[in-house]
CSV table of N, CA, C and O in Angstrom, one decimal:
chain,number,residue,atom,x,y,z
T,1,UNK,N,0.9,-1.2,0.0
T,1,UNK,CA,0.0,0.0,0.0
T,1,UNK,C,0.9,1.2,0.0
T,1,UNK,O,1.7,1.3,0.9
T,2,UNK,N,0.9,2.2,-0.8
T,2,UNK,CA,1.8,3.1,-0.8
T,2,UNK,C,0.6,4.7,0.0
T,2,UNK,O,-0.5,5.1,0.1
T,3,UNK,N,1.8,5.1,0.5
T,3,UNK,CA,1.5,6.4,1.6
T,3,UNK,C,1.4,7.5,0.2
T,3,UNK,O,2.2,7.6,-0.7
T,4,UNK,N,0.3,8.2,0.6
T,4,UNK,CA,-0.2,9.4,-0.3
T,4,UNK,C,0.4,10.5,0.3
T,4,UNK,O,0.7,10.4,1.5
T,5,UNK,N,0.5,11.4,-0.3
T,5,UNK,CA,1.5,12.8,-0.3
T,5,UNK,C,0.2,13.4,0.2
T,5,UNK,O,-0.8,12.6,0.1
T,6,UNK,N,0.0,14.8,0.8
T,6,UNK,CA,-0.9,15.5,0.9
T,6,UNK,C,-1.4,16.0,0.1
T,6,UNK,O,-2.6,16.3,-0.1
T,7,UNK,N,-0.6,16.3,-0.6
T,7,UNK,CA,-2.3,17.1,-1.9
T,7,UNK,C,-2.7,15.1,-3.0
T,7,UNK,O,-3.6,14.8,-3.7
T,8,UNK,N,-1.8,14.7,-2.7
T,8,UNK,CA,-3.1,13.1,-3.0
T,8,UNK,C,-4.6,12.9,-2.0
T,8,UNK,O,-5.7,12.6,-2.5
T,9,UNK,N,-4.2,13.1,-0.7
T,9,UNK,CA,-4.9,12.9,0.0
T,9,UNK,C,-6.3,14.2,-0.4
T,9,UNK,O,-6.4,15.4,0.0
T,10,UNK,N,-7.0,13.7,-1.2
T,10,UNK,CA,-8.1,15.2,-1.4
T,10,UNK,C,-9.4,14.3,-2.4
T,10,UNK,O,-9.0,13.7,-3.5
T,11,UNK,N,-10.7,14.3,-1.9
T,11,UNK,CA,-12.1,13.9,-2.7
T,11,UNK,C,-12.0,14.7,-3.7
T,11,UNK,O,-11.9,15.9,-3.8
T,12,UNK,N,-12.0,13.6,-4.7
T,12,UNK,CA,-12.3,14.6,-6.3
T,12,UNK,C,-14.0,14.2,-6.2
T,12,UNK,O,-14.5,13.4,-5.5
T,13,UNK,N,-14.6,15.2,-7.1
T,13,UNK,CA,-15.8,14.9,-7.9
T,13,UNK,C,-15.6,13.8,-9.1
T,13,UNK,O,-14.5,13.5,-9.5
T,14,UNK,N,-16.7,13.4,-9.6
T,14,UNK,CA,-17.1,13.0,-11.0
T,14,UNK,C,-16.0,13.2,-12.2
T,14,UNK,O,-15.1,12.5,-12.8
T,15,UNK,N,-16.7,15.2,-12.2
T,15,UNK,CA,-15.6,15.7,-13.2
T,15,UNK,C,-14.8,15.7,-12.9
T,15,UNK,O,-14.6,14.6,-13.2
T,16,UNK,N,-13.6,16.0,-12.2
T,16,UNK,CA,-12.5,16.0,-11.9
T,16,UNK,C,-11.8,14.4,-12.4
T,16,UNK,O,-10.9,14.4,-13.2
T,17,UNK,N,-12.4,13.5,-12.0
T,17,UNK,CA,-11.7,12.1,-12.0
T,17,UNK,C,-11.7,11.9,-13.7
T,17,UNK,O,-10.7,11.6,-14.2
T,18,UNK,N,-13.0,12.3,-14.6
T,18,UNK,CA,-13.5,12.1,-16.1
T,18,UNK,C,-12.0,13.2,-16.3
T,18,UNK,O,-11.0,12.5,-16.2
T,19,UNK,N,-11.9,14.3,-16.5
T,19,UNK,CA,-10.5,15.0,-16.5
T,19,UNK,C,-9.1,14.2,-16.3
T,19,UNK,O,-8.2,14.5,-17.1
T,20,UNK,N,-8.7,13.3,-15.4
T,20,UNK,CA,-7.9,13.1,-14.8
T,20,UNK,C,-7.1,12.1,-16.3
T,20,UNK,O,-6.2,12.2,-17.1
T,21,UNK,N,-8.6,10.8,-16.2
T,21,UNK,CA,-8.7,9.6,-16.8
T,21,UNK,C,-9.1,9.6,-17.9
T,21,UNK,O,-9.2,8.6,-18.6
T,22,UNK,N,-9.6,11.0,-18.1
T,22,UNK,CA,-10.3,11.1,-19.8
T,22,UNK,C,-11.1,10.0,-20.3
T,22,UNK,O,-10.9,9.5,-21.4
T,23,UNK,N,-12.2,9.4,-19.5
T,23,UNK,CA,-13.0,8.5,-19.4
T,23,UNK,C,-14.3,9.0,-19.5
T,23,UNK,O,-14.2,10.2,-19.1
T,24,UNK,N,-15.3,8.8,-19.8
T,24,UNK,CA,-16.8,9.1,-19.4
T,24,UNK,C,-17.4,8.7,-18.2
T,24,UNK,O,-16.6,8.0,-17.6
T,25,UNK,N,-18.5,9.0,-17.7
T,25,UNK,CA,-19.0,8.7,-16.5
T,25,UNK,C,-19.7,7.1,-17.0
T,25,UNK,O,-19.7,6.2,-16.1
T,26,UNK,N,-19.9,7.0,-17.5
T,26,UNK,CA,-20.5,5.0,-17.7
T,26,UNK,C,-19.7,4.7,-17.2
T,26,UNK,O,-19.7,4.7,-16.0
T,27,UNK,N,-18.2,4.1,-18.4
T,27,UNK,CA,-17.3,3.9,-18.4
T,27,UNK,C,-16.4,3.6,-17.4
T,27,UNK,O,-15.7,2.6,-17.4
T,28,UNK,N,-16.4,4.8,-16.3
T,28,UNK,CA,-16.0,5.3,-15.1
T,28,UNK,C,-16.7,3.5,-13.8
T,28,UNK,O,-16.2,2.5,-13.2
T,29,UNK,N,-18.3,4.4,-14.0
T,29,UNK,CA,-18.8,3.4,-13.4
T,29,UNK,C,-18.8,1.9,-13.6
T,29,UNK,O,-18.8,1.2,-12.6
T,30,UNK,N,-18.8,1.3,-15.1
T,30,UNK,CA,-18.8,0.3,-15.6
T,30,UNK,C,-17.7,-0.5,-14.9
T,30,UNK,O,-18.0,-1.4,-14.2
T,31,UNK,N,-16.1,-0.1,-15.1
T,31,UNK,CA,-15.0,-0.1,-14.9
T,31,UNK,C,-14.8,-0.6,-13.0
T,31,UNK,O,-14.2,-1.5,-12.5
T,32,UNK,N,-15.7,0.4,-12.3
T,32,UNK,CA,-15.6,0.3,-10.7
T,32,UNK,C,-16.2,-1.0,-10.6
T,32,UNK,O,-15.7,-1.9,-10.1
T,33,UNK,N,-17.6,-0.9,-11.3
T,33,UNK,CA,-18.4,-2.1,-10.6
T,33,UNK,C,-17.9,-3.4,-10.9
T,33,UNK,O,-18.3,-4.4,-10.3
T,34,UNK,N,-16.8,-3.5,-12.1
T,34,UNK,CA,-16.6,-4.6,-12.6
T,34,UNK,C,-14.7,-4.7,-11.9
T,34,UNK,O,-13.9,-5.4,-12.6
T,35,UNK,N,-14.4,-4.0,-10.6
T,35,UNK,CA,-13.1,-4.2,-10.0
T,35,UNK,C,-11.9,-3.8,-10.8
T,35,UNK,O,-10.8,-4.0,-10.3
T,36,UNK,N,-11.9,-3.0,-12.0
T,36,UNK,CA,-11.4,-2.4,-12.7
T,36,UNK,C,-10.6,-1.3,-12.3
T,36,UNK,O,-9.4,-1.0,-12.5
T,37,UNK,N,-11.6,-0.5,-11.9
T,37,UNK,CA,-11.2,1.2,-11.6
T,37,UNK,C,-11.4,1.1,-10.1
T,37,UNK,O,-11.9,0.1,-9.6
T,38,UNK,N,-11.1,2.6,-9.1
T,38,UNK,CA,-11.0,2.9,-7.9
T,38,UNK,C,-12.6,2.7,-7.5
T,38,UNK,O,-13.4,2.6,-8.4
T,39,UNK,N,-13.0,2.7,-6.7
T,39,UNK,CA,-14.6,2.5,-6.1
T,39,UNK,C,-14.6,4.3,-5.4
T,39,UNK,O,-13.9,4.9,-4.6
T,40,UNK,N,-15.6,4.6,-6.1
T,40,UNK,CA,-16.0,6.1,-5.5
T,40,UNK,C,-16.6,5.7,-3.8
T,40,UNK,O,-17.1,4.7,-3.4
T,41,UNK,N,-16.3,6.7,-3.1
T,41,UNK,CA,-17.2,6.4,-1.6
T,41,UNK,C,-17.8,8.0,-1.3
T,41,UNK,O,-17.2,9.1,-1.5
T,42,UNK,N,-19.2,7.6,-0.5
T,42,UNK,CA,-19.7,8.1,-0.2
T,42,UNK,C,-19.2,9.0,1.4
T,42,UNK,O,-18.3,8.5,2.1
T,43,UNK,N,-19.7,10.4,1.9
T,43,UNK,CA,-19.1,10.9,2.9
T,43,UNK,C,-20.5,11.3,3.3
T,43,UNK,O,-21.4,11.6,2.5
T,44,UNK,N,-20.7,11.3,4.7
T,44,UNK,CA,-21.7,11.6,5.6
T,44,UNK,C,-23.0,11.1,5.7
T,44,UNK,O,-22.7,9.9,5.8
T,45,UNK,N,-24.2,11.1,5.8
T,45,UNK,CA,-25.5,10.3,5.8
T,45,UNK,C,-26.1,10.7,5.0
T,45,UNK,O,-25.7,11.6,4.2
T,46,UNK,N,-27.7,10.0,4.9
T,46,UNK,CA,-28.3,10.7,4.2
T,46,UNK,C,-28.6,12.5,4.4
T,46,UNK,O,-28.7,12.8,5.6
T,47,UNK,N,-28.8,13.3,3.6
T,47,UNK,CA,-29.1,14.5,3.7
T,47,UNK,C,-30.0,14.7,4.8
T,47,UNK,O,-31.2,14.9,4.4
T,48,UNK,N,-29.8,14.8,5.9
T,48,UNK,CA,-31.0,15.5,6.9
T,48,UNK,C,-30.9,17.5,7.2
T,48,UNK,O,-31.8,18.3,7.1
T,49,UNK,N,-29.5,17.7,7.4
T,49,UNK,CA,-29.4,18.8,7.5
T,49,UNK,C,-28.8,19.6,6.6
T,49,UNK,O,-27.9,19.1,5.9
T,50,UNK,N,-29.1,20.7,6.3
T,50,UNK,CA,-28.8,21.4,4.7
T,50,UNK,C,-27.6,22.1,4.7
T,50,UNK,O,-27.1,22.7,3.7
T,51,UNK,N,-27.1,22.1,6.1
T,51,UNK,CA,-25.6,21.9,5.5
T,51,UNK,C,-24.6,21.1,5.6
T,51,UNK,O,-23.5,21.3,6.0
T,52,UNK,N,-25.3,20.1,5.1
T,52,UNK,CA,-24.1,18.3,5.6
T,52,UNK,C,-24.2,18.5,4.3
T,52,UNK,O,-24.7,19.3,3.5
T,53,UNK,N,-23.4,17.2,4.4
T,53,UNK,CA,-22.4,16.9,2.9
T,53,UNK,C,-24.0,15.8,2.2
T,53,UNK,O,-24.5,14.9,3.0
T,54,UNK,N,-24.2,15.8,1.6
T,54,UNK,CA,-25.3,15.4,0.2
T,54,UNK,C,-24.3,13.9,-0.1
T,54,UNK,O,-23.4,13.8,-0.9
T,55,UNK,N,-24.9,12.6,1.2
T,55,UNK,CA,-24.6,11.7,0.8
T,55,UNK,C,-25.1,10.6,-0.6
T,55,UNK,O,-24.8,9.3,-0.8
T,56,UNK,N,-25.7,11.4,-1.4
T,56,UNK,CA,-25.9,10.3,-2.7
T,56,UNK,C,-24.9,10.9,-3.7
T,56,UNK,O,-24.7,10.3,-4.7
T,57,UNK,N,-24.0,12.4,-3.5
T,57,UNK,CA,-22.9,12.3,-3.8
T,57,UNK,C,-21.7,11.2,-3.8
T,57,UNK,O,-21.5,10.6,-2.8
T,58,UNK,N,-20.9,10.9,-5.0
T,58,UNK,CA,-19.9,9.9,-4.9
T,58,UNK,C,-18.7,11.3,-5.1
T,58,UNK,O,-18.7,12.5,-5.6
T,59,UNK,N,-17.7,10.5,-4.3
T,59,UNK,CA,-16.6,11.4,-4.0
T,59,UNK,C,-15.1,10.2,-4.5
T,59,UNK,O,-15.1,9.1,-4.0
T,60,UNK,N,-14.2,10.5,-5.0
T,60,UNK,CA,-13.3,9.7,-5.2
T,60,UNK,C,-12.0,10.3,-4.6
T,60,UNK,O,-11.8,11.6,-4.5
T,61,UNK,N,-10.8,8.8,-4.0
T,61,UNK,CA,-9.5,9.7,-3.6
T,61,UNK,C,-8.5,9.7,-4.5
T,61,UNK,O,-7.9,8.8,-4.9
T,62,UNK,N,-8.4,11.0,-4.6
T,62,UNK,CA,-7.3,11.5,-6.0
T,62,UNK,C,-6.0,10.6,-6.0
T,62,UNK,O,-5.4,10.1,-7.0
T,63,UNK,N,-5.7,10.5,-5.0
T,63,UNK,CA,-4.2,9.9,-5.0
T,63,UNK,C,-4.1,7.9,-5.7
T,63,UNK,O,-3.3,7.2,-6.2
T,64,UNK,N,-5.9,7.8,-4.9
T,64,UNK,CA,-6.0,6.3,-5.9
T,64,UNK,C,-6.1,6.1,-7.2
T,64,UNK,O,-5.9,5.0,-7.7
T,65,UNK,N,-6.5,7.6,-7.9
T,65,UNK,CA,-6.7,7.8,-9.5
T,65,UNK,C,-5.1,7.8,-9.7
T,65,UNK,O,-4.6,6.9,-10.3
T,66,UNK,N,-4.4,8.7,-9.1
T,66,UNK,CA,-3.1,9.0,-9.9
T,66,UNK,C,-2.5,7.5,-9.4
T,66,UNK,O,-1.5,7.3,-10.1
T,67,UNK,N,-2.8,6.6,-8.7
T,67,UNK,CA,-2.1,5.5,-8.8
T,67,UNK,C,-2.8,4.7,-9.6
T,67,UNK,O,-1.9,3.8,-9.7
T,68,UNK,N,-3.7,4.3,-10.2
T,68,UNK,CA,-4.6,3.5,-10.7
T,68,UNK,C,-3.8,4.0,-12.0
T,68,UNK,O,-3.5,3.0,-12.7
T,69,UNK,N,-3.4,5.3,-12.7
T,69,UNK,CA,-3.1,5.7,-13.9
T,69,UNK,C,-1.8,5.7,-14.0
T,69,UNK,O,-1.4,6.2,-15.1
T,70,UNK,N,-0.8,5.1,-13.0
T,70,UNK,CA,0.5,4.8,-13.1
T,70,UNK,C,0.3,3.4,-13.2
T,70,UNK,O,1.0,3.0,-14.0
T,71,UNK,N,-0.3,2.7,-12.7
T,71,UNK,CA,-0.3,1.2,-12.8
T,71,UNK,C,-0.7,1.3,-14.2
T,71,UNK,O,0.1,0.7,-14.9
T,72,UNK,N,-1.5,1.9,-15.0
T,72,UNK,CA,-1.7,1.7,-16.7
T,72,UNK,C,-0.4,1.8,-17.4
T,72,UNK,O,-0.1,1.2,-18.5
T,73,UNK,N,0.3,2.6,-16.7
T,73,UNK,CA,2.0,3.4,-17.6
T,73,UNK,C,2.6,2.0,-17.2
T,73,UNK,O,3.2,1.4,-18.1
T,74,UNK,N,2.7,1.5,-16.0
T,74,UNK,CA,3.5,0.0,-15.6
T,74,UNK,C,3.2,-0.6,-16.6
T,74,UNK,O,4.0,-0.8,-17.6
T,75,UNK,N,1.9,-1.1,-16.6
T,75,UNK,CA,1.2,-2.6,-17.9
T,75,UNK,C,1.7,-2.1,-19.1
T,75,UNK,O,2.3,-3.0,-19.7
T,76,UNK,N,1.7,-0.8,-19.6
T,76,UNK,CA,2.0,-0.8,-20.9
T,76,UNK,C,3.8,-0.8,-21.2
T,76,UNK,O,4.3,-1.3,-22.2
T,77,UNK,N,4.6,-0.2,-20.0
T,77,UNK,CA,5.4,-0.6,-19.9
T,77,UNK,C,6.3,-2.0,-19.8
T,77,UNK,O,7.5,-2.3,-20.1
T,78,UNK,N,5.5,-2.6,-19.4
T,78,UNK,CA,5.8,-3.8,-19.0
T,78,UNK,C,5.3,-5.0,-20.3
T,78,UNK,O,5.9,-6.1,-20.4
T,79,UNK,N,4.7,-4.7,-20.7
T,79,UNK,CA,4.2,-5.5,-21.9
T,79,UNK,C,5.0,-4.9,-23.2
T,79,UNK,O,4.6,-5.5,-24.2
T,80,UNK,N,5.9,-3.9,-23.4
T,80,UNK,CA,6.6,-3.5,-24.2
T,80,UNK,C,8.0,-4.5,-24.3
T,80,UNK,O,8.5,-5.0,-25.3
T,81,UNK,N,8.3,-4.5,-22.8
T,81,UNK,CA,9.7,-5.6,-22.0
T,81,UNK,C,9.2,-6.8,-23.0
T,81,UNK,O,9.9,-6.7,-24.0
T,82,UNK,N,8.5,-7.7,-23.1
T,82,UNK,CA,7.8,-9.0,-23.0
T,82,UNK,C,7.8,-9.4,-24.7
T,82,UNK,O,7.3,-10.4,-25.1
């Protein structure tokens, strides 16, 4: 398990991760549900008070994208070796 730097350590949104991965939101999702991609998680409960965090929001951690998108540069690197 590798230790995240602090600005890894930070919830991206949706767009931010679509940006990152240049992926669409299906795709995104298709990819998670199927153990592929990072699993987005949820922060706080359901919405009771209007200024909590809007848990049917999905929130992802940046530092698992930037590692998720280094393990791609590994495979392709690594399958170049082979």
């Amino acid at each position: 398990r590798l230790i995240m730097g602090e600005s890894q350590r930070k919830f991206i949104r949706l767009k931010a991760v679509q940006e990152l991965v240049s992926l669409g939101k299906t795709r995104i999702y298709e990819m998670a549900s199927n153990g592929n991609f990072t699993k987005p998680c949820k922060l706080g409960s359901p919405l009771k008070n209007p200024d909590g965090i809007d848990s049917r929001i999905n929130f992802w951690i940046k530092g698992e994208i930037v590692n998720w998108l280094d393990a791609r540069v590994l495979e392709r690197d690594n399958a170049k070796e082979t």
